[in-house]
Coordinates of C-alpha atoms in Angstrom, one line a residue:
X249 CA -15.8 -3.1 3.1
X250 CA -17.6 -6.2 3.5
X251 CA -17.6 -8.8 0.5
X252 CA -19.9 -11.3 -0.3
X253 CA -18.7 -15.0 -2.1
X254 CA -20.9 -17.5 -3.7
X255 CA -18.0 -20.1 -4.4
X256 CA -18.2 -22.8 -2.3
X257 CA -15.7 -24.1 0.1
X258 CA -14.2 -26.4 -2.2
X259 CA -12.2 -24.3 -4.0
X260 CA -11.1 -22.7 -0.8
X261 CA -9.9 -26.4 0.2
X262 CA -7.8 -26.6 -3.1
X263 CA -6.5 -23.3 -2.4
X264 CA -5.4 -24.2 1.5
X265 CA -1.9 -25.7 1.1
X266 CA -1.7 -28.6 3.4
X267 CA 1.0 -27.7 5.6
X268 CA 1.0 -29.1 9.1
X269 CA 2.5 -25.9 9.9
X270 CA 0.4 -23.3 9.3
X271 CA -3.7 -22.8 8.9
X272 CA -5.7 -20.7 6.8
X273 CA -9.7 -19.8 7.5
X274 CA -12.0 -17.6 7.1
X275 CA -14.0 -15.2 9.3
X276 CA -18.0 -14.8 8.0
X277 CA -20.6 -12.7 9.8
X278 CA -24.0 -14.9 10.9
X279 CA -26.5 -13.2 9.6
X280 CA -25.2 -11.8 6.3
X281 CA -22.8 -14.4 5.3
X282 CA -20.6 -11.6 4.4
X283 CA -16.8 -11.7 4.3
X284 CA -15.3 -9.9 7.3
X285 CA -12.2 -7.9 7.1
X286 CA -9.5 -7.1 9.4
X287 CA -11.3 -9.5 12.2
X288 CA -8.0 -9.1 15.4
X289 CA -6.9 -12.7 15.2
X290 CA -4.7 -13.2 18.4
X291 CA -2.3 -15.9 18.8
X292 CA -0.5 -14.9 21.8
X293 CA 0.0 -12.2 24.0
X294 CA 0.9 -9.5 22.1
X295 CA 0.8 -11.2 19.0
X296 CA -1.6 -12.4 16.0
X297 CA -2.6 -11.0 12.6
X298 CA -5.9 -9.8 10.9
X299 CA -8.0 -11.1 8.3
X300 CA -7.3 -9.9 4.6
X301 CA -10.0 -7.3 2.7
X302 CA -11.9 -10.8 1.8
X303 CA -12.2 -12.0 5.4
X304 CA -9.1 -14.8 4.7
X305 CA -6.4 -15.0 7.3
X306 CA -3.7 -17.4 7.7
X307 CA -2.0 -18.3 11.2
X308 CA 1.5 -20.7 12.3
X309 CA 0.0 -24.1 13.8
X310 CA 3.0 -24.4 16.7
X311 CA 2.2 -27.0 19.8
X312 CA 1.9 -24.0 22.1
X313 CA -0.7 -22.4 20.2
X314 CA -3.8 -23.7 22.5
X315 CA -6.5 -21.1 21.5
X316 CA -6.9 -18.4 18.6
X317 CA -9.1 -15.1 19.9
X318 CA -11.0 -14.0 17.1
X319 CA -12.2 -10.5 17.5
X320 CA -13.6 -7.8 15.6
X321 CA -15.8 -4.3 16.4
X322 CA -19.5 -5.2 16.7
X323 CA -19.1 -8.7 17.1
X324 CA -18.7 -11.1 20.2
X325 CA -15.7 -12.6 20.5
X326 CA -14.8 -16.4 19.4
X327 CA -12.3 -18.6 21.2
X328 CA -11.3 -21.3 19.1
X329 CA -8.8 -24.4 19.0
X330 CA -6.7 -25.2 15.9
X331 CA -9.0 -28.7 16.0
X332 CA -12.1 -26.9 16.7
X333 CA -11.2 -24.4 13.8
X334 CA -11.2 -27.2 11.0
X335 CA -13.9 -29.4 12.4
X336 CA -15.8 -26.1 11.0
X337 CA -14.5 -26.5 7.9
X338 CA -12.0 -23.6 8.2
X339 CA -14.8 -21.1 8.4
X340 CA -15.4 -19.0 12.0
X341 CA -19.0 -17.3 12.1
X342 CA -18.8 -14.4 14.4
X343 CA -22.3 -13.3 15.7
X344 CA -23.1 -9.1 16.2
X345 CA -23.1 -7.9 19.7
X346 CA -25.9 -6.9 21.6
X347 CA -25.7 -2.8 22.6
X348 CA -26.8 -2.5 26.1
X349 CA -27.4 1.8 25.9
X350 CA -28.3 2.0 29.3
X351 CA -24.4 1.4 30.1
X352 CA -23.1 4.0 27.9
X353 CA -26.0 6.9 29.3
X354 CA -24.0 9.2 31.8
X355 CA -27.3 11.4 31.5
X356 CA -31.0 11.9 29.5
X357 CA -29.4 13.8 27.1
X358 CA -27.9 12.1 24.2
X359 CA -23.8 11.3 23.9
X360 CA -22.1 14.2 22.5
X361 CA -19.6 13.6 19.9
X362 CA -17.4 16.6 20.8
X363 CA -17.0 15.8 24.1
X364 CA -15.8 11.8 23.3
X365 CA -13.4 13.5 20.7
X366 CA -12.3 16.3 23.6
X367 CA -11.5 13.2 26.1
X368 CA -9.9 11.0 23.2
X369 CA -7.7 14.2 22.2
X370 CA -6.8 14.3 25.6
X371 CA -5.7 10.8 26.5
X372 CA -3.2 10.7 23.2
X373 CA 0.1 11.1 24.9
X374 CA -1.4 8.8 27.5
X375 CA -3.0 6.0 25.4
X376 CA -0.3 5.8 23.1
X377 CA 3.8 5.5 22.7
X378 CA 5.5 5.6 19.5
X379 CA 9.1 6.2 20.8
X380 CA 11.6 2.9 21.2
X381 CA 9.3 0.3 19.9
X382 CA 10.8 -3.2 17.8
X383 CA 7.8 -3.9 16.1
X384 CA 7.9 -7.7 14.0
X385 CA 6.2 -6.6 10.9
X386 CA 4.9 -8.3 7.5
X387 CA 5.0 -5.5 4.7
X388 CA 2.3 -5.6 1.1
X389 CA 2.3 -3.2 -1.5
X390 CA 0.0 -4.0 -4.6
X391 CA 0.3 -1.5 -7.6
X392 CA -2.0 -0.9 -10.5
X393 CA -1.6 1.0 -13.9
X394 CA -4.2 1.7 -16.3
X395 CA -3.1 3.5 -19.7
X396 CA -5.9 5.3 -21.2
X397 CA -4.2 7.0 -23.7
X398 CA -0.3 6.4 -25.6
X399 CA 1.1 8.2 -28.8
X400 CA 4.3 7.8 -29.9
X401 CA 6.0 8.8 -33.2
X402 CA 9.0 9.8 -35.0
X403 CA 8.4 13.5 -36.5
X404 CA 11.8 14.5 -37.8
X405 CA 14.8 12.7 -38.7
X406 CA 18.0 13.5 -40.5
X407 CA 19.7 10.9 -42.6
X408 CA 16.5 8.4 -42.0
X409 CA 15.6 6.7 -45.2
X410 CA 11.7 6.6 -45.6
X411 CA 11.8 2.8 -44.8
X412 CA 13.9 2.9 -41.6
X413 CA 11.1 5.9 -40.3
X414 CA 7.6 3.8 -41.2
X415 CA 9.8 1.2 -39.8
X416 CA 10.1 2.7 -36.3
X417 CA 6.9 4.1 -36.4
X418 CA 5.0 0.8 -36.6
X419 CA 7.3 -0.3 -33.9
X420 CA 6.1 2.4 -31.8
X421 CA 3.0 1.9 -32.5
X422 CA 2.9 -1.7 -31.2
X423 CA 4.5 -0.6 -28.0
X424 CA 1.8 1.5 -27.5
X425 CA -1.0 -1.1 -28.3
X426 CA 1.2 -3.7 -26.3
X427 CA 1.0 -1.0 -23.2
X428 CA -2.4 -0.3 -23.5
X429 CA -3.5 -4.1 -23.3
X430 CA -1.5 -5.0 -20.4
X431 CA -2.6 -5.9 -16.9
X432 CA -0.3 -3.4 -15.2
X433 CA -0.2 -4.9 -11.3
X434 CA 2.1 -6.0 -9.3
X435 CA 2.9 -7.0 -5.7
X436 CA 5.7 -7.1 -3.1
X437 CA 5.7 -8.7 0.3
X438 CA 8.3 -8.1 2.9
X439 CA 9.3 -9.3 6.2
X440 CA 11.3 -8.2 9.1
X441 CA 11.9 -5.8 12.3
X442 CA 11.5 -2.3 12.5
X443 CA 13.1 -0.4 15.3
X444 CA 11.0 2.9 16.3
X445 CA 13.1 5.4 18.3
X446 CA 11.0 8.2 17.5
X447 CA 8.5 9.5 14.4
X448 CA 11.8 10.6 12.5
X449 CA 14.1 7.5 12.7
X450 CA 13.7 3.9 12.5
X451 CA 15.8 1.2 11.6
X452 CA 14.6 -1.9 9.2
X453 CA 16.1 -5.5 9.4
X454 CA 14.8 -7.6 6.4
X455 CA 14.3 -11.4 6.8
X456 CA 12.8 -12.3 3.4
X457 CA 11.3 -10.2 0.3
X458 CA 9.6 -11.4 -2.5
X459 CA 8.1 -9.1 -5.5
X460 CA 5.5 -10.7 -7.7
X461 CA 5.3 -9.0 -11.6
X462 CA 5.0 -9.7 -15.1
X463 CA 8.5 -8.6 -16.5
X464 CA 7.0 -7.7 -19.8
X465 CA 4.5 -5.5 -18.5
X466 CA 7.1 -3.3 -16.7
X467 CA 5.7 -0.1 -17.9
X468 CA 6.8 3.2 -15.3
X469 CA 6.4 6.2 -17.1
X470 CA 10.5 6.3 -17.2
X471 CA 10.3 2.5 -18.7
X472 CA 8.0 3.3 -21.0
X473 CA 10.3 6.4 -22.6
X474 CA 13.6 3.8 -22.5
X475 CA 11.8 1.8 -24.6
X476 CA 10.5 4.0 -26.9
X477 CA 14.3 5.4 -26.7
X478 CA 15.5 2.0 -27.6
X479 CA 13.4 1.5 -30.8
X480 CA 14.9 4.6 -32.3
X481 CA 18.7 4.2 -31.1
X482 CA 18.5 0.8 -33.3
X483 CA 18.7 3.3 -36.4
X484 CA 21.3 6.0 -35.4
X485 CA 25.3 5.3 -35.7
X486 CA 26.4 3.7 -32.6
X487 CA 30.2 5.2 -32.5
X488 CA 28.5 8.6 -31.6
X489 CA 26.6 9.8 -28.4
X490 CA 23.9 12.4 -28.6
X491 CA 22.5 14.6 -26.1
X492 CA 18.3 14.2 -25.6
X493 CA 16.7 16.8 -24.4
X494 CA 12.8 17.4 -23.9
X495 CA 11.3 20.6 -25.1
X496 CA 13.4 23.5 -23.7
X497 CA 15.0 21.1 -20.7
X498 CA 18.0 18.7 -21.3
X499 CA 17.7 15.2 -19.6
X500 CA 21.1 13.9 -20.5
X501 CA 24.0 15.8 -20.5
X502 CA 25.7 12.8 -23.3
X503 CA 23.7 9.1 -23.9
X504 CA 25.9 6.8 -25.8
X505 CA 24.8 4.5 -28.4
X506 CA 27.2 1.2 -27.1
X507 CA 25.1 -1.1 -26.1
X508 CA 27.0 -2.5 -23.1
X509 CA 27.2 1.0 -21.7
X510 CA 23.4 1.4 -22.3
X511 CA 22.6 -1.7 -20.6
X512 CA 22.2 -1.8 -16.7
X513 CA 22.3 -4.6 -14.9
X514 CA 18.5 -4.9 -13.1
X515 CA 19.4 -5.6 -9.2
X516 CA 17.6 -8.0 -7.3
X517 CA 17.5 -5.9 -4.4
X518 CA 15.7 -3.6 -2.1
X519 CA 17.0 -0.1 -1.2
X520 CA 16.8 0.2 2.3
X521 CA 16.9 4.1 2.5
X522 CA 13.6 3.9 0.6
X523 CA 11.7 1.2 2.7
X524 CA 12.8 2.9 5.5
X525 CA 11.1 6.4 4.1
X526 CA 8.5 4.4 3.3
X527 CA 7.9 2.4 6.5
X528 CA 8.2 5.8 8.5
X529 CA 5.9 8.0 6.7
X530 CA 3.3 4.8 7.6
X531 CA 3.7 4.9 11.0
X532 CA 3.4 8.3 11.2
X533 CA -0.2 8.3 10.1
X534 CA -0.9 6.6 13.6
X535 CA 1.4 8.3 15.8
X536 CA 0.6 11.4 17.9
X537 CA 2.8 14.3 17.7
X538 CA 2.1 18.1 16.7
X539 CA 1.0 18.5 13.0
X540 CA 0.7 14.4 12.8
X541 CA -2.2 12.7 10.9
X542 CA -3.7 11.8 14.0
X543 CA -4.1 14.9 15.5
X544 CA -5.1 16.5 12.3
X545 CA -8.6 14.2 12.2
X546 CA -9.1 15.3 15.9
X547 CA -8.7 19.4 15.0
X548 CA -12.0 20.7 16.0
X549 CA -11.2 23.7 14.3
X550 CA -11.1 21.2 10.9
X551 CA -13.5 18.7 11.5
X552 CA -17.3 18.6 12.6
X553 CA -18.2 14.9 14.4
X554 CA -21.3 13.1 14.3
X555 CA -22.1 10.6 17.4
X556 CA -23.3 7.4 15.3
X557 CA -23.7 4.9 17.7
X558 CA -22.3 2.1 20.1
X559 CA -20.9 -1.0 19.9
X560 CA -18.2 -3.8 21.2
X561 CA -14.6 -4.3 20.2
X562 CA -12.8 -7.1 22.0
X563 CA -15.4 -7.0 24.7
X564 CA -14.7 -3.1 25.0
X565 CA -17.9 -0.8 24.9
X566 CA -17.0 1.2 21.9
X567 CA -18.2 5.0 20.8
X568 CA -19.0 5.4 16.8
X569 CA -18.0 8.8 15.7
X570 CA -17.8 10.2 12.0
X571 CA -16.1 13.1 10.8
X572 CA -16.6 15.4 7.8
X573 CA -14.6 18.6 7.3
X574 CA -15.7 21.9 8.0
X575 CA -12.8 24.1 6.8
X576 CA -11.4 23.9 3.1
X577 CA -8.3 22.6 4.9
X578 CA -9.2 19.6 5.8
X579 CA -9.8 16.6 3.3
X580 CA -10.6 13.6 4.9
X581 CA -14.1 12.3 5.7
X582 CA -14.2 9.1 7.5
X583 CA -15.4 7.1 11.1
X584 CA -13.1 6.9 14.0
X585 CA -14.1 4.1 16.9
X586 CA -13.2 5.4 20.4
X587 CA -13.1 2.7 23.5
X588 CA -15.2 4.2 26.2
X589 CA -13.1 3.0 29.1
X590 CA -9.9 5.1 28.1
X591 CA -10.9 7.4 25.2
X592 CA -8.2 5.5 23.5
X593 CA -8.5 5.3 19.3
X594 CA -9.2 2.0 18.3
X595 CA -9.9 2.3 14.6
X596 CA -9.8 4.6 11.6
X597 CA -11.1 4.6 8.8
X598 CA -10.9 7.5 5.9
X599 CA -10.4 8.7 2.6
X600 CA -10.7 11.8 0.6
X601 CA -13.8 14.2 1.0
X602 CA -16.3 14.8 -2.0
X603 CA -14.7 17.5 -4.5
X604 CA -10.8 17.6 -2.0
X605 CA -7.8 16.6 -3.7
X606 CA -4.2 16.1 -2.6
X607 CA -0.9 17.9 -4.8
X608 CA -1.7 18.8 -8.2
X609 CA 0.0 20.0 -11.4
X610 CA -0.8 21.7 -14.4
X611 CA 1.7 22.3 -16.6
X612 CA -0.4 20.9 -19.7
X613 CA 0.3 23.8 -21.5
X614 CA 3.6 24.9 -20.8
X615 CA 5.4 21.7 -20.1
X616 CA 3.0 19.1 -20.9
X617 CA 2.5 17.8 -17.4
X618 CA -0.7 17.3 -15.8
X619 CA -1.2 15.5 -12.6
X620 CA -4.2 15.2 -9.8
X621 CA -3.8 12.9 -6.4
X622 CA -7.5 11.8 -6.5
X623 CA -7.2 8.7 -4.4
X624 CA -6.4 8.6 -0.5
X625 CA -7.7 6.3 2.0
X626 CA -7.4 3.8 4.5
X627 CA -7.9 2.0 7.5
X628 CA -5.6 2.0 10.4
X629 CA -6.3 -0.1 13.7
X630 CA -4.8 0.1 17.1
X631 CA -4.1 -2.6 19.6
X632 CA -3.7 -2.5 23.8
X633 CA -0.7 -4.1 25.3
X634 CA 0.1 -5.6 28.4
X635 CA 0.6 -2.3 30.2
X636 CA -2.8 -0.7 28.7
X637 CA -0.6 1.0 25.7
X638 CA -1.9 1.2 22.5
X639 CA 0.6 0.5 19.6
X640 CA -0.4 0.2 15.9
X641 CA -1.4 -3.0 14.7
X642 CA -2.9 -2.7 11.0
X643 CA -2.1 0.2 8.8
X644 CA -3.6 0.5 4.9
X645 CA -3.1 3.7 3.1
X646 CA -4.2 3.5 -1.0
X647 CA -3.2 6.7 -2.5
X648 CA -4.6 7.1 -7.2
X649 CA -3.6 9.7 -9.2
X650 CA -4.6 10.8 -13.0
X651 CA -1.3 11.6 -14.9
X652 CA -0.7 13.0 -18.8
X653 CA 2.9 13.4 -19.6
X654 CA 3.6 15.2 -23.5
X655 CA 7.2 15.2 -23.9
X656 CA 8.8 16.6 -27.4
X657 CA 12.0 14.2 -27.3
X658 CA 15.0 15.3 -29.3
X659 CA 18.0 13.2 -29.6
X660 CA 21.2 15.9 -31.0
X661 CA 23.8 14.3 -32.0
X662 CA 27.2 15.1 -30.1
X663 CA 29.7 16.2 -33.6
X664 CA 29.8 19.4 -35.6
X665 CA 26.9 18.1 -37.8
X666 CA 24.5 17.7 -35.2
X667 CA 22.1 15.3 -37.0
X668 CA 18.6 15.1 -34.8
X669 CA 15.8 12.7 -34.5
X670 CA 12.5 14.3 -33.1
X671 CA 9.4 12.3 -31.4
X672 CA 6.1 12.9 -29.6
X673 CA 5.8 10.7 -26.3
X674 CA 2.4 11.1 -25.0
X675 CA 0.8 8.9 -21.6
X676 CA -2.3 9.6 -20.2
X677 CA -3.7 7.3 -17.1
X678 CA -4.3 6.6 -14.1
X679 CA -2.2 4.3 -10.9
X680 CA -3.5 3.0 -7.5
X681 CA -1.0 1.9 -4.7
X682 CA -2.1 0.2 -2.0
X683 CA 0.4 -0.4 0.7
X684 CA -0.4 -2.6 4.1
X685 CA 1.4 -2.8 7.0
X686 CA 1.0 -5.6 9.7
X687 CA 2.4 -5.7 13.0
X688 CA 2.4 -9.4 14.0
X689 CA 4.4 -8.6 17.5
X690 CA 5.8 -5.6 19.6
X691 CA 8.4 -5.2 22.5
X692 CA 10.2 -2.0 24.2
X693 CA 13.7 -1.3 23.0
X694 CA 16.4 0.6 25.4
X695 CA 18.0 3.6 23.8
X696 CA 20.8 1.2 23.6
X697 CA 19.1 -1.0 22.4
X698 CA 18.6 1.0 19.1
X699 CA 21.8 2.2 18.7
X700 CA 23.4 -1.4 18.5
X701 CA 21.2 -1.9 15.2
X702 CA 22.6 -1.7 12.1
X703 CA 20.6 -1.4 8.8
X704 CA 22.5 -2.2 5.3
X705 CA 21.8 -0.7 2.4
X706 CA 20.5 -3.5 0.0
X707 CA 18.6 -6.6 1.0
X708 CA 18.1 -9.6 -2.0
X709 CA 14.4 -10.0 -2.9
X710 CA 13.1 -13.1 -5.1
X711 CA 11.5 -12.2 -7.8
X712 CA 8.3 -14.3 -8.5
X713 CA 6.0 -14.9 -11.7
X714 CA 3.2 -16.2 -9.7
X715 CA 1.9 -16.6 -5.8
X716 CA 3.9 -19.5 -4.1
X717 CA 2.1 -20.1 -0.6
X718 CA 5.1 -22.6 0.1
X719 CA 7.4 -19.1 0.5
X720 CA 5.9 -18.3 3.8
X721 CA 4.3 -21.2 4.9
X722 CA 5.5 -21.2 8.4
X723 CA 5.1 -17.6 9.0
X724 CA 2.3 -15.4 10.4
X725 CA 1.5 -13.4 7.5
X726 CA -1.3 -11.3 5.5
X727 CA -3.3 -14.1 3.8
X728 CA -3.4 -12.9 -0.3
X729 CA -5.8 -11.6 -1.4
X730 CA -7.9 -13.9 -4.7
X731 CA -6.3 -11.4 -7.3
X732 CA -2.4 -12.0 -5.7
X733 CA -3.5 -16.1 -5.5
X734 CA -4.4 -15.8 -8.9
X735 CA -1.9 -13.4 -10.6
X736 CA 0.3 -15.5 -13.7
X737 CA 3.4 -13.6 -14.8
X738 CA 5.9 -14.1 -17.3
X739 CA 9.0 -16.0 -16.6

């Protein structure tokens, strides 16, 4: 999506940290003035970075680096020095190509858009590997909450004085407004190797993570009922340890009251096993293989296409084709961009269809558990290597869901009296996760290769209250985007 900026370039010069190392620019089109995203930015031969969803990319200044090849789909390319680059005031201006038809024409008839999708289906296992790949990658996610709707309160409670209960109640109660007027987002950037051997196993080897939050607006769903747990222990007897169970289910078998047995030690650390899941399930969505993402979008039997035109890509006459679904079990609507020369995929871009969802749950009723995936889109681009293979080179996926969770907690105490303390814990709202996934470099990997690599279990991350450029500052990364630049956590 194209964004448009009225600021001028002065605040982009403040914002540019002056490091003889790196250099940060942005890529504009001619005529519109308009931002342009995910513009190929290649340093070297099989290696570069895009611009960010505002156009912004940043790039390592080294000796070697002669030239920069900015490139983007219906736009002429741009060769550029590091020099030339800042004697334009850190802007590049890309103009749109002209279509020549008469090249694309095989016949009168106009281009059919089943038959490009036929010869692109055709050319998968051809145009692309995803088996025994080190890929250098630089890993985003950026996660937003927005509460709509919090209740909490204390209904029953043996031995509470009348005090003690309009005193927990008005604690609850500014947990709930606290919630509600926070600016739930946050943001973690990763960097490191991942080592493909096939679509169900990859290795990960972390050089540097760094997580940027406001540790007083930590508020998961499970955060949220701790701390609304925590208000209420303050007033039971701490010697005992109660049992809390929600509605007809029991969530802890025994919860004790000490407080050094309540508290847990928060980890600076990533778990591996997850990024790796994570990672995987990414890639997947531009690898080829039998009941793949990839091959889903090409299902004829799913989809109808809709030739929409031609254009360039890198200097590559390039096919316009967008999809909509004709069966109930597809989803997706969206625009694919399919190089003429080997059918190969060069760009997709989708997201959820008019009125199609992804899992849902209603359990409103029963067990008071509503949920909707409502949100899923993305773009992913492909890139050509030195042996005419096409490897993954950009992947975004943003998946938003609406969520209502009304849980009747009961704390039961664990003695022959069984004193209990009952409250309502209501959330309703709505999250949005973007996560990006850039590949700045790619080689083969023997079979050997992979097996020598071993992944730990836990890598340290910093943990960061606001954007420090200095962090990465010699590194080909995604540039931030003005919302990460500008985010101001707590301590």
């Amino acid at each position: 999506m194209l964004m448009k900026y009225t600021i001028t370039f002065i605040f982009f010069l403040f914002s540019v940290v002056v490091l003889a190392q790196t250099i940060t620019a942005k890529v504009v089109d001619k005529n519109t003035e308009k931002a342009i995203p995910y513009a190929n930015i290649q340093t070297g031969k099989n290696a570069g970075t895009i611009s960010n969803d505002e156009g912004y990319f940043t790039v390592k200044a080294t000796d070697s680096l002669k030239t920069i090849t900015i490139s983007c789909m219906g736009y002429e390319n741009k060769v550029l020095s590091i020099k030339q680059i800042k004697a334009l005031d850190y802007e590049v201006v890309l103009s749109e190509a002209v279509n020549q038809l008469n090249e694309v024409f095989i016949s009168n008839k106009a281009l059919n858009a089943n038959t490009i999708i036929a010869k692109a289906k055709s050319m998968l296992y051809e145009n692309y590997d995803y088996k025994l790949n080190r890929y250098k990658v630089f890993y985003r996610t950026t996660d937003h909450i927005n509460f709509k709707n919090l209740e909490f309160e204390l209904d029953k409670a043996s031995d509470f004085r009348k005090r003690e209960l309009q005193q927990v109640n008005s604690s609850l109660e500014e947990l709930a407004a606290q919630i509600k007027a926070s600016n739930m987002v946050q943001f973690a950037d990763l960097k490191g190797d991942v080592y493909s051997l096939n679509k169900d196993s990859i290795k990960i080897k972390v050089d540097k993570a760094t997580e940027l939050l406001n540790s007083r607006n930590d508020f998961t769903i499970d955060n949220i009922q701790e701390k609304t747990q925590n208000i209420i222990l303050k007033y039971l007897d701490t010697t005992k340890t109660y049992k809390l169970k929600s509605g007809l289910f029991k969530i802890e078998d025994s919860l004790s009251l000490n407080k050094d047995e309540l508290k847990e030690a928060y980890e600076n650390k990533y778990d591996i096993s997850g990024l790796n899941s994570e990672t995987k399930s990414l890639l997947n969505r531009a690898y080829s293989f039998e009941g793949s993402f990839l091959n889903e979008i090409l299902d004829t039997d799913l989809y109808e296409y809709f030739f929409e035109g031609v254009g360039y890509n890198n200097d590559q006459l390039t096919y316009s084709i967008s999809f909509v679904p004709k069966k109930s079990k597809a989803k997706y609507s969206g625009r694919l961009f399919i190089a003429d020369e080997m059918y190969a995929i060069t760009q997709i871009d989708y997201k959820y269809y008019e009125g199609r969802y992804g899992q849902k749950v209603n359990l409103k009723f029963l067990l008071g558990i509503k949920y909707t995936e409502n949100v899923s889109q993305g773009t992913i681009l492909f890139k050509k290597d030195s042996s005419n293979v096409y490897h993954p080179q950009y992947i975004k996926h943003s998946t938003g869901s609406y969520f209502y969770v009304n849980r009747p907690l009961k704390f039961v105490e664990n003695s022959s009296k069984k004193r209990k303390v009952s409250f309502e814990f209501k959330i309703e709202g709505e999250d949005i996760s973007k996560e990006e996934l850039l590949i700045t470099a790619n080689e083969k990997l023997t079979i050997v290769d992979f097996k020598k690599i071993e992944q730990t279990e836990k890598v340290p991350v910093e943990i960061l209250s606001k954007y420090e450029k200095t962090i990465w500052h010699d590194e080909n990364i995604l540039e931030p985007t003005k919302e990460m630049k500008n985010f101001v956590g707590s301590e």
